[in-house]
PDB file of C-alpha atoms in Angstrom:
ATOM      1  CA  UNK P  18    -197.538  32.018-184.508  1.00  0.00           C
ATOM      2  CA  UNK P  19    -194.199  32.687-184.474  1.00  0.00           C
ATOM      3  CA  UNK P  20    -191.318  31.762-186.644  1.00  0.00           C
ATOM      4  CA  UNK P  21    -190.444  28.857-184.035  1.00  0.00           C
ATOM      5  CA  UNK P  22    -193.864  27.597-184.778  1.00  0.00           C
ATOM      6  CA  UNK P  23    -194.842  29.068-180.983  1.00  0.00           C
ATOM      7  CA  UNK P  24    -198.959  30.109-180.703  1.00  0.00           C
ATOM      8  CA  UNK P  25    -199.078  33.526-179.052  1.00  0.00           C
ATOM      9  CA  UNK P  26    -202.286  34.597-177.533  1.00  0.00           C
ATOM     10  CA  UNK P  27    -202.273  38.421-176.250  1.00  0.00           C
ATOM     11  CA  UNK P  28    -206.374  39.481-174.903  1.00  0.00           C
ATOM     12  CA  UNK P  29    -208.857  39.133-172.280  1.00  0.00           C
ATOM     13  CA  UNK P  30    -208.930  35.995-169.706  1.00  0.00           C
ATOM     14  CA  UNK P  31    -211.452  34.178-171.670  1.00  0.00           C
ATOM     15  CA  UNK P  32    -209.730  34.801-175.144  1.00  0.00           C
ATOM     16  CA  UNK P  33    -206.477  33.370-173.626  1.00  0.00           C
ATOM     17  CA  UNK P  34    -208.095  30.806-171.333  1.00  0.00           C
ATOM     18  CA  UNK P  35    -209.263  28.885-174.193  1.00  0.00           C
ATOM     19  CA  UNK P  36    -205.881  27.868-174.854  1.00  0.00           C
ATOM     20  CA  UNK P  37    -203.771  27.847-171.229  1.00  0.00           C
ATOM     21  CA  UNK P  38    -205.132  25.778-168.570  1.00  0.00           C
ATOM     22  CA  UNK P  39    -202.796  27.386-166.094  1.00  0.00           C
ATOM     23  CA  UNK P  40    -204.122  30.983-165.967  1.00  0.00           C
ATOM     24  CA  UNK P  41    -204.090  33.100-162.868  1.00  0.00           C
ATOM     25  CA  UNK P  42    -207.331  34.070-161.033  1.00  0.00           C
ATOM     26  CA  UNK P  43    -209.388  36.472-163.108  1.00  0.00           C
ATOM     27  CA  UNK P  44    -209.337  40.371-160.762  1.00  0.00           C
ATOM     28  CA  UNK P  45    -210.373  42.815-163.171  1.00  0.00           C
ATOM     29  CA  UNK P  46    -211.943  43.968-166.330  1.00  0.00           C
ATOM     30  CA  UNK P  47    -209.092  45.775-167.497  1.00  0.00           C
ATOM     31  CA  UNK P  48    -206.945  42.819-167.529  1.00  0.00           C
ATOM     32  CA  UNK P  49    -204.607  41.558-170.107  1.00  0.00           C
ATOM     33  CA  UNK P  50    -202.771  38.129-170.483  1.00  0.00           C
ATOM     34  CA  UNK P  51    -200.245  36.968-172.650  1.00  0.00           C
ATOM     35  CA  UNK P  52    -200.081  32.821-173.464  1.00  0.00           C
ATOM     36  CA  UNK P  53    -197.427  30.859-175.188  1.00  0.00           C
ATOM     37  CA  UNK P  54    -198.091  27.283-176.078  1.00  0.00           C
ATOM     38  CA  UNK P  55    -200.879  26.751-173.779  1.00  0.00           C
ATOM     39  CA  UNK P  56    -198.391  28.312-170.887  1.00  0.00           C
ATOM     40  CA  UNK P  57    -199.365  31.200-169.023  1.00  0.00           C
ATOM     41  CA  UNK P  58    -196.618  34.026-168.993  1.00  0.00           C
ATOM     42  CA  UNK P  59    -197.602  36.953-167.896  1.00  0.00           C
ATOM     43  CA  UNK P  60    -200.615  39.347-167.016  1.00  0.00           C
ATOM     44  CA  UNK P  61    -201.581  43.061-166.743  1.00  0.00           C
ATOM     45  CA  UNK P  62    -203.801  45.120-164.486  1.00  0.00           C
ATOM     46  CA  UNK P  63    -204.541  48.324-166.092  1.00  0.00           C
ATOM     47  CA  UNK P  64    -206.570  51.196-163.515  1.00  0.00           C
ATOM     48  CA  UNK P  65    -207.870  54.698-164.385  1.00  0.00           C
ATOM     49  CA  UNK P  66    -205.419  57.471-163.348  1.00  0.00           C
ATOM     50  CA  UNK P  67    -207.443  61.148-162.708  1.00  0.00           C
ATOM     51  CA  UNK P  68    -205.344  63.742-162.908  1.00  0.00           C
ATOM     52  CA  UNK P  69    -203.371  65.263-160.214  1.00  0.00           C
ATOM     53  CA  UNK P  70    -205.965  68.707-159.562  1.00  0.00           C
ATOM     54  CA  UNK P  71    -209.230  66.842-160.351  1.00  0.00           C
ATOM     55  CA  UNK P  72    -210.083  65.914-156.302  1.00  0.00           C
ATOM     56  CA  UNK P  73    -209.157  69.836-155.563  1.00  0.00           C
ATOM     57  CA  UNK P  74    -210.868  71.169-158.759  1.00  0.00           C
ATOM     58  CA  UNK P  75    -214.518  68.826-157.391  1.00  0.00           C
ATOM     59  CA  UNK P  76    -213.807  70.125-154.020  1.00  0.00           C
ATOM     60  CA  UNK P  77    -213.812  73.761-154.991  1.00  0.00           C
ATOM     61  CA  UNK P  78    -217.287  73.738-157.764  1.00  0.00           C
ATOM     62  CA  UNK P  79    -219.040  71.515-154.682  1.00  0.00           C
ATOM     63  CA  UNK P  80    -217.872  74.094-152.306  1.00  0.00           C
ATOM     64  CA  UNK P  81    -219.177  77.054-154.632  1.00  0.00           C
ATOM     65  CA  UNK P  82    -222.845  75.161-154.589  1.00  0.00           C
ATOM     66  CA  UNK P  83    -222.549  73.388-157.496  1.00  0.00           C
ATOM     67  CA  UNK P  84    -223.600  69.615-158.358  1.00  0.00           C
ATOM     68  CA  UNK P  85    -221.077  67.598-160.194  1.00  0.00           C
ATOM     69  CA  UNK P  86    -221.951  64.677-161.772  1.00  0.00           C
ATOM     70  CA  UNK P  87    -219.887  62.335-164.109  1.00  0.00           C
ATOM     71  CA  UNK P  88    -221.442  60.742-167.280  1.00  0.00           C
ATOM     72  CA  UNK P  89    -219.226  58.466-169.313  1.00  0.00           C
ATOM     73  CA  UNK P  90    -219.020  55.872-171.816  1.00  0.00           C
ATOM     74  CA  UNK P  91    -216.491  54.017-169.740  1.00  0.00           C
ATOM     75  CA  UNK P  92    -217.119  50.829-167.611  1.00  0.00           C
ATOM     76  CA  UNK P  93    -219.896  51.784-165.031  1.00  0.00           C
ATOM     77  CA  UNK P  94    -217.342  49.544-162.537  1.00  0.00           C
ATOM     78  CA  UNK P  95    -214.039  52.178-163.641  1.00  0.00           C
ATOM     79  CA  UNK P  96    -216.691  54.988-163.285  1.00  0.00           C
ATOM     80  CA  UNK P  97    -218.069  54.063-159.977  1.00  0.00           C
ATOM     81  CA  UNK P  98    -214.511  53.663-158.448  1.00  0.00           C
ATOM     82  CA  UNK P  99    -213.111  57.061-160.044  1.00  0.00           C
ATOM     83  CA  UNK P 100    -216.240  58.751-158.762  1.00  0.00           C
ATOM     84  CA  UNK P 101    -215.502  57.661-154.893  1.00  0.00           C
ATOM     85  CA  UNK P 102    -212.354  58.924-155.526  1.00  0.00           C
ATOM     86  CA  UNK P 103    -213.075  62.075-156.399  1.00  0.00           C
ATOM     87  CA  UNK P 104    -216.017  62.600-153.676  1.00  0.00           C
ATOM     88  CA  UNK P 105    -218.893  62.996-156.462  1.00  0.00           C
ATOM     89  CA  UNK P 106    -222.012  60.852-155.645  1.00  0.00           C
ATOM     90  CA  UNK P 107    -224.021  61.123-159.083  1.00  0.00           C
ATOM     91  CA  UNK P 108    -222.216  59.372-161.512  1.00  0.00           C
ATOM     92  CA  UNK P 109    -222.945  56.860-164.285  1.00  0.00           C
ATOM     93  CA  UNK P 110    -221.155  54.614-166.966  1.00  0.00           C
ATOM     94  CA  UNK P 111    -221.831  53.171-170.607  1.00  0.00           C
ATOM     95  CA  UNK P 112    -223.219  56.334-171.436  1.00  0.00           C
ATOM     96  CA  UNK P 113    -223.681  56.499-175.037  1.00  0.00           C
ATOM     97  CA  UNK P 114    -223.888  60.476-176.608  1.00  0.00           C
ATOM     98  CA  UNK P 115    -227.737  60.163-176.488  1.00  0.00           C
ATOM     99  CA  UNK P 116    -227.961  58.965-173.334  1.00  0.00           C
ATOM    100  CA  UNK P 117    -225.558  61.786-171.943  1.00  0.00           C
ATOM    101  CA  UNK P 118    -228.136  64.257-173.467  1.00  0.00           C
ATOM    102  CA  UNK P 119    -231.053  62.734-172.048  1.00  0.00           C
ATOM    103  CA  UNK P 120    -229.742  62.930-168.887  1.00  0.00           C
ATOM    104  CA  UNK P 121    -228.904  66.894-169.653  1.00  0.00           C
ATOM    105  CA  UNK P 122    -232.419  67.356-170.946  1.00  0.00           C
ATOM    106  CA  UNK P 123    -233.802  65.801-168.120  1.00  0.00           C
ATOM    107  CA  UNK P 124    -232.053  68.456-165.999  1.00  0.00           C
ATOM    108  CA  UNK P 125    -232.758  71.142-167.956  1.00  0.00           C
ATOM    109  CA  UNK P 126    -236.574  70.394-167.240  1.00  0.00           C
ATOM    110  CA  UNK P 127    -236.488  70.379-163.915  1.00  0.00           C
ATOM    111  CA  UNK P 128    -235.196  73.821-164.384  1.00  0.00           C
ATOM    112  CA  UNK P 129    -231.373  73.430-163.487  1.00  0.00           C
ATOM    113  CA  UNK P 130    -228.506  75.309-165.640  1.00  0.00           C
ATOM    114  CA  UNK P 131    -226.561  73.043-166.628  1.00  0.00           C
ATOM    115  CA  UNK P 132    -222.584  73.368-167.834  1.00  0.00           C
ATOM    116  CA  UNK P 133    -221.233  70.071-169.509  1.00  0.00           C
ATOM    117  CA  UNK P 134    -217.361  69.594-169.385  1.00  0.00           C
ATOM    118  CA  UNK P 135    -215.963  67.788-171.793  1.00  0.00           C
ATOM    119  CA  UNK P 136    -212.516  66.762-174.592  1.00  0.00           C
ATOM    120  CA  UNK P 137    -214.046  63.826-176.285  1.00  0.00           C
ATOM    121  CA  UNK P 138    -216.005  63.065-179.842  1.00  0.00           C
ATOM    122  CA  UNK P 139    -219.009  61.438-178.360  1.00  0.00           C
ATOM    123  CA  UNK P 140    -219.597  64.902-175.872  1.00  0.00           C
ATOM    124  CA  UNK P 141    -220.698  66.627-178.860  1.00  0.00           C
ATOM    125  CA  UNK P 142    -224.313  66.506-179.039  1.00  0.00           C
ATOM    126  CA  UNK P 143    -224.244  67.127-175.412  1.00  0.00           C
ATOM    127  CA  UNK P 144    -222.005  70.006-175.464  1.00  0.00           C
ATOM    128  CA  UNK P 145    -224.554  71.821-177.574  1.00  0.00           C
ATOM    129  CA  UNK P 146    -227.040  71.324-175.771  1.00  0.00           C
ATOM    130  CA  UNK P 147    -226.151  72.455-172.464  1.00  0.00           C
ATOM    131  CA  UNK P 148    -226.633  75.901-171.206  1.00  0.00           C
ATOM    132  CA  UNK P 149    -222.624  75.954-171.143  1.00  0.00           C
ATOM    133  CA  UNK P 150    -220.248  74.333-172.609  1.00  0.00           C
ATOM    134  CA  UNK P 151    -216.704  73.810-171.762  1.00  0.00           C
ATOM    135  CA  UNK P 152    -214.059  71.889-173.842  1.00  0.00           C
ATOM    136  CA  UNK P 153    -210.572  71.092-172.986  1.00  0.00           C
ATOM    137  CA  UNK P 154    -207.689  72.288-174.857  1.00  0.00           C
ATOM    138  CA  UNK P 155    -206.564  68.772-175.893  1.00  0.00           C
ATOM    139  CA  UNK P 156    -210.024  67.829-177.160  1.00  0.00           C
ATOM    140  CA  UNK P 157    -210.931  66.843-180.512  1.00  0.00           C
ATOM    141  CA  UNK P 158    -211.807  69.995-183.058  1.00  0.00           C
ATOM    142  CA  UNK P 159    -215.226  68.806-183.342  1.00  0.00           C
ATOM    143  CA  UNK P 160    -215.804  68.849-179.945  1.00  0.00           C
ATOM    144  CA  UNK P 161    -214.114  72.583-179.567  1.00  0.00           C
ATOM    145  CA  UNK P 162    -216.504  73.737-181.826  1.00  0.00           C
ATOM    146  CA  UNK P 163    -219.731  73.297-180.012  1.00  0.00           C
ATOM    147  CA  UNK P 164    -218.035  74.934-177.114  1.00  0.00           C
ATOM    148  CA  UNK P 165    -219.109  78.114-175.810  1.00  0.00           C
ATOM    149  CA  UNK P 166    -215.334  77.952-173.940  1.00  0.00           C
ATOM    150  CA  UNK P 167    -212.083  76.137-174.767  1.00  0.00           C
ATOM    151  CA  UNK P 168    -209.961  76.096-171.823  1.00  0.00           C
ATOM    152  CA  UNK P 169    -206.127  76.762-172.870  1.00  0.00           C
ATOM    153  CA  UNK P 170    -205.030  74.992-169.731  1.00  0.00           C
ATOM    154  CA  UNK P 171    -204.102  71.173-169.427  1.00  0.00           C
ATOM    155  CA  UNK P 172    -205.083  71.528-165.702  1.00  0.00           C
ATOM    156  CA  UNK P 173    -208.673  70.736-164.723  1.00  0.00           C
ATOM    157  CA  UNK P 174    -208.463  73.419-161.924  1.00  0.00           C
ATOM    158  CA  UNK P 175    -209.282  75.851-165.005  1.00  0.00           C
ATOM    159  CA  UNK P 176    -213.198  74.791-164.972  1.00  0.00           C
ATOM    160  CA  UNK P 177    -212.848  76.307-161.391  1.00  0.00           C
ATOM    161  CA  UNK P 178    -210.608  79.325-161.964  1.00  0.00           C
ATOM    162  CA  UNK P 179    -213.278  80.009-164.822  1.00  0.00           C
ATOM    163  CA  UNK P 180    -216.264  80.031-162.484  1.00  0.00           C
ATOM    164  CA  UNK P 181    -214.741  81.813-160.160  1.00  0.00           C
ATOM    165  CA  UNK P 182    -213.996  84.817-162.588  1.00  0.00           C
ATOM    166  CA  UNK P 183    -217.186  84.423-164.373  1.00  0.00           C
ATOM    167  CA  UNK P 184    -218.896  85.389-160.653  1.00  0.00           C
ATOM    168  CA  UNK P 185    -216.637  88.301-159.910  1.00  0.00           C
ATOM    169  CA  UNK P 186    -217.160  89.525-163.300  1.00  0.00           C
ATOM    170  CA  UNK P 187    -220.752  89.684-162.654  1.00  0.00           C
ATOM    171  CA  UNK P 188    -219.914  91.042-159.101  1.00  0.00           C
ATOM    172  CA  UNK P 189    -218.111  93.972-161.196  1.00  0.00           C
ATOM    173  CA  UNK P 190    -220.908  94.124-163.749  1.00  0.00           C
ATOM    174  CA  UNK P 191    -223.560  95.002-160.989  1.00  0.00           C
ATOM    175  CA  UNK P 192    -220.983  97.350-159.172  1.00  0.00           C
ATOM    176  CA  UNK P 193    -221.024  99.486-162.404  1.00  0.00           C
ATOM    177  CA  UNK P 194    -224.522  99.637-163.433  1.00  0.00           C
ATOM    178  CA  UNK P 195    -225.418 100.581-159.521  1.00  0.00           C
ATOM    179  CA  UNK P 196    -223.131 103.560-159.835  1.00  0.00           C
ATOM    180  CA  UNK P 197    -224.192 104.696-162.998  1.00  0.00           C
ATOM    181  CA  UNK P 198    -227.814 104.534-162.159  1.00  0.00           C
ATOM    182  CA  UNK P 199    -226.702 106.432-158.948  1.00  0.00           C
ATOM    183  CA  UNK P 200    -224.566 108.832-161.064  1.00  0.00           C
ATOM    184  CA  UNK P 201    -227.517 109.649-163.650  1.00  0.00           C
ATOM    185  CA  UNK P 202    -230.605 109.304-160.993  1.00  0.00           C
ATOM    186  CA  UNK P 203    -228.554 112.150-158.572  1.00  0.00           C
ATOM    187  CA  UNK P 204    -226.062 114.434-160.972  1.00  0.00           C
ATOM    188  CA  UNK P 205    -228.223 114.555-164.304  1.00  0.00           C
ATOM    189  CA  UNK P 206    -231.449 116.207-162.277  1.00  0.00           C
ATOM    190  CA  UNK P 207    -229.238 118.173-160.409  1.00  0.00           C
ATOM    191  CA  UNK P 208    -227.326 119.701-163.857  1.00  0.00           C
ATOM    192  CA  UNK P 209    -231.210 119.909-166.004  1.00  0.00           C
ATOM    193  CA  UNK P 210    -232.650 122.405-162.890  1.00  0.00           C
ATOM    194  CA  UNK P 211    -229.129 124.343-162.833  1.00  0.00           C
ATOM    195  CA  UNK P 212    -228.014 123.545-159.296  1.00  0.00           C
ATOM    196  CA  UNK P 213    -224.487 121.712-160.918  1.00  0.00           C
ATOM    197  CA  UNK P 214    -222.334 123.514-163.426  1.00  0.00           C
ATOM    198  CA  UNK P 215    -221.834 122.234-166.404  1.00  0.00           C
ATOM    199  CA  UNK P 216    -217.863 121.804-166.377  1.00  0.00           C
ATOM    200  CA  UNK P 217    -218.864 119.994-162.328  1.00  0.00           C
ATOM    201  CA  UNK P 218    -221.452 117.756-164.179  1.00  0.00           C
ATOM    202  CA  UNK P 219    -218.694 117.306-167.815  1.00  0.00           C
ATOM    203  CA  UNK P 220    -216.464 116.453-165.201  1.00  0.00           C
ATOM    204  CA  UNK P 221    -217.998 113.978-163.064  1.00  0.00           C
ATOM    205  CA  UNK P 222    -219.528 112.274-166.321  1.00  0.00           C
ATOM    206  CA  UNK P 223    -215.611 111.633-166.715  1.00  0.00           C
ATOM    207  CA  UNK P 224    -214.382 110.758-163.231  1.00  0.00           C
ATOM    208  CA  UNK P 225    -217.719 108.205-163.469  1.00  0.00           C
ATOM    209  CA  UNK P 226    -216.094 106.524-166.709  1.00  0.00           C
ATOM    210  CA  UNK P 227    -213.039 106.262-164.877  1.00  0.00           C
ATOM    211  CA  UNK P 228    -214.502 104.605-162.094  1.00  0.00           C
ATOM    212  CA  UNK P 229    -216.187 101.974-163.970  1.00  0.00           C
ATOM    213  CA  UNK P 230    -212.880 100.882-165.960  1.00  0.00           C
ATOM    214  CA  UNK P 231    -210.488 101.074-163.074  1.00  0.00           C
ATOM    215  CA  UNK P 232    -213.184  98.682-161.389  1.00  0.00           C
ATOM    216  CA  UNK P 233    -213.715  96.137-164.117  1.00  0.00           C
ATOM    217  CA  UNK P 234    -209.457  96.262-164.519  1.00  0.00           C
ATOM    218  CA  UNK P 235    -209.615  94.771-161.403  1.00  0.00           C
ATOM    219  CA  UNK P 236    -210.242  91.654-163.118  1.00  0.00           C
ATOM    220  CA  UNK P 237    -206.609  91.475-164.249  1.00  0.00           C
ATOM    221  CA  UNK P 238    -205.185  90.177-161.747  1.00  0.00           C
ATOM    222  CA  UNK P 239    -207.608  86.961-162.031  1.00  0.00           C
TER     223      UNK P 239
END
């Protein structure tokens, strides 16, 4: 009540349709009403916003052969409808922090590696159990420490940029170790039965050592 004696109800359509006869149609879950006196005046429609890279970022982990899936303890309605949006077929709502690592568990059976994104408290448990885990940079601390990675970024596109380094970093990895396994399988017999110098063999050693950094500085430029 007010100080003119005026009853304000502010809620959900059947919290304020208890006292206004005259209420609009109810359209959505996420609606809110305001009623004075038993008078409807005014309502609200509140929809999920994703953010601005989130299509492109799906897009991109889909295209790279990965399976996205979205669990969350929101609406399973708001989940289903930000799921077409974003092109992602698996997805499911009023997911409670055990039932988000059941679902993870279940994956891990069937022998999938999983990596759970995630910023809120209730991703926790799941977090830690996943094979990786990624946290946003605005998510809670708790959260960001049962992350294997903490994202800096406030774009989503980041879970893609890191995936995409984290394969040409293995590309580089398996560059190296092929040339220094063809370095010592061809030089080091060659130097032991005296057919290479030892300033030729000191020498390549060094040139190889070069080789291998220049090629894993390539990664700078991600």
């Amino acid at each position: 009540h007010d100080a003119q004696g005026r009853e304000w109800r502010l809620g959900s359509f059947a919290f304020c349709q208890a006292l206004a006869t005259d209420m609009p149609a109810h359209v959505a879950d996420a609606q809110v009403h305001l009623v004075c006196d038993q008078q409807w005046q005014a309502s609200w429609v509140f929809s999920e916003d994703v953010r601005d890279d989130a299509k492109e970022t799906v897009a991109r982990l889909q295209a790279a052969g990965l399976q996205v899936q979205i669990l969350s303890g929101d609406r399973p309605q708001a989940v289903a409808r930000v799921a077409q949006q974003l092109g992602i077929t698996q997805a499911q709502g009023a997911c409670s922090p055990q039932d988000k690592l059941r679902v993870l568990m279940q994956a891990q059976q069937q022998g999938r590696k999983v990596a759970m994104v995630g910023d809120g408290l209730n991703d926790g448990p799941v977090l830690a159990g996943a094979h990786v885990s990624i946290a946003l940079g605005q998510a809670v601390p708790l959260t960001q420490s049962n992350a294997d990675l903490v994202l800096m970024s406030e774009r989503l596109s980041a879970v893609a940029d890191a995936h995409d380094l984290s394969l040409q970093t293995l590309r580089v990895v398996r560059q190296n170790l092929m040339w220094a396994a063809f370095y010592n399988a061809v030089c080091v017999p060659l130097a032991l039965v005296g057919w290479l110098p030892p300033w030729l063999a000191g020498l390549g050693m060094a040139l190889s050592s070069l080789l291998v950094v220049m090629n894993a500085l390539r990664l700078n430029r991600r």
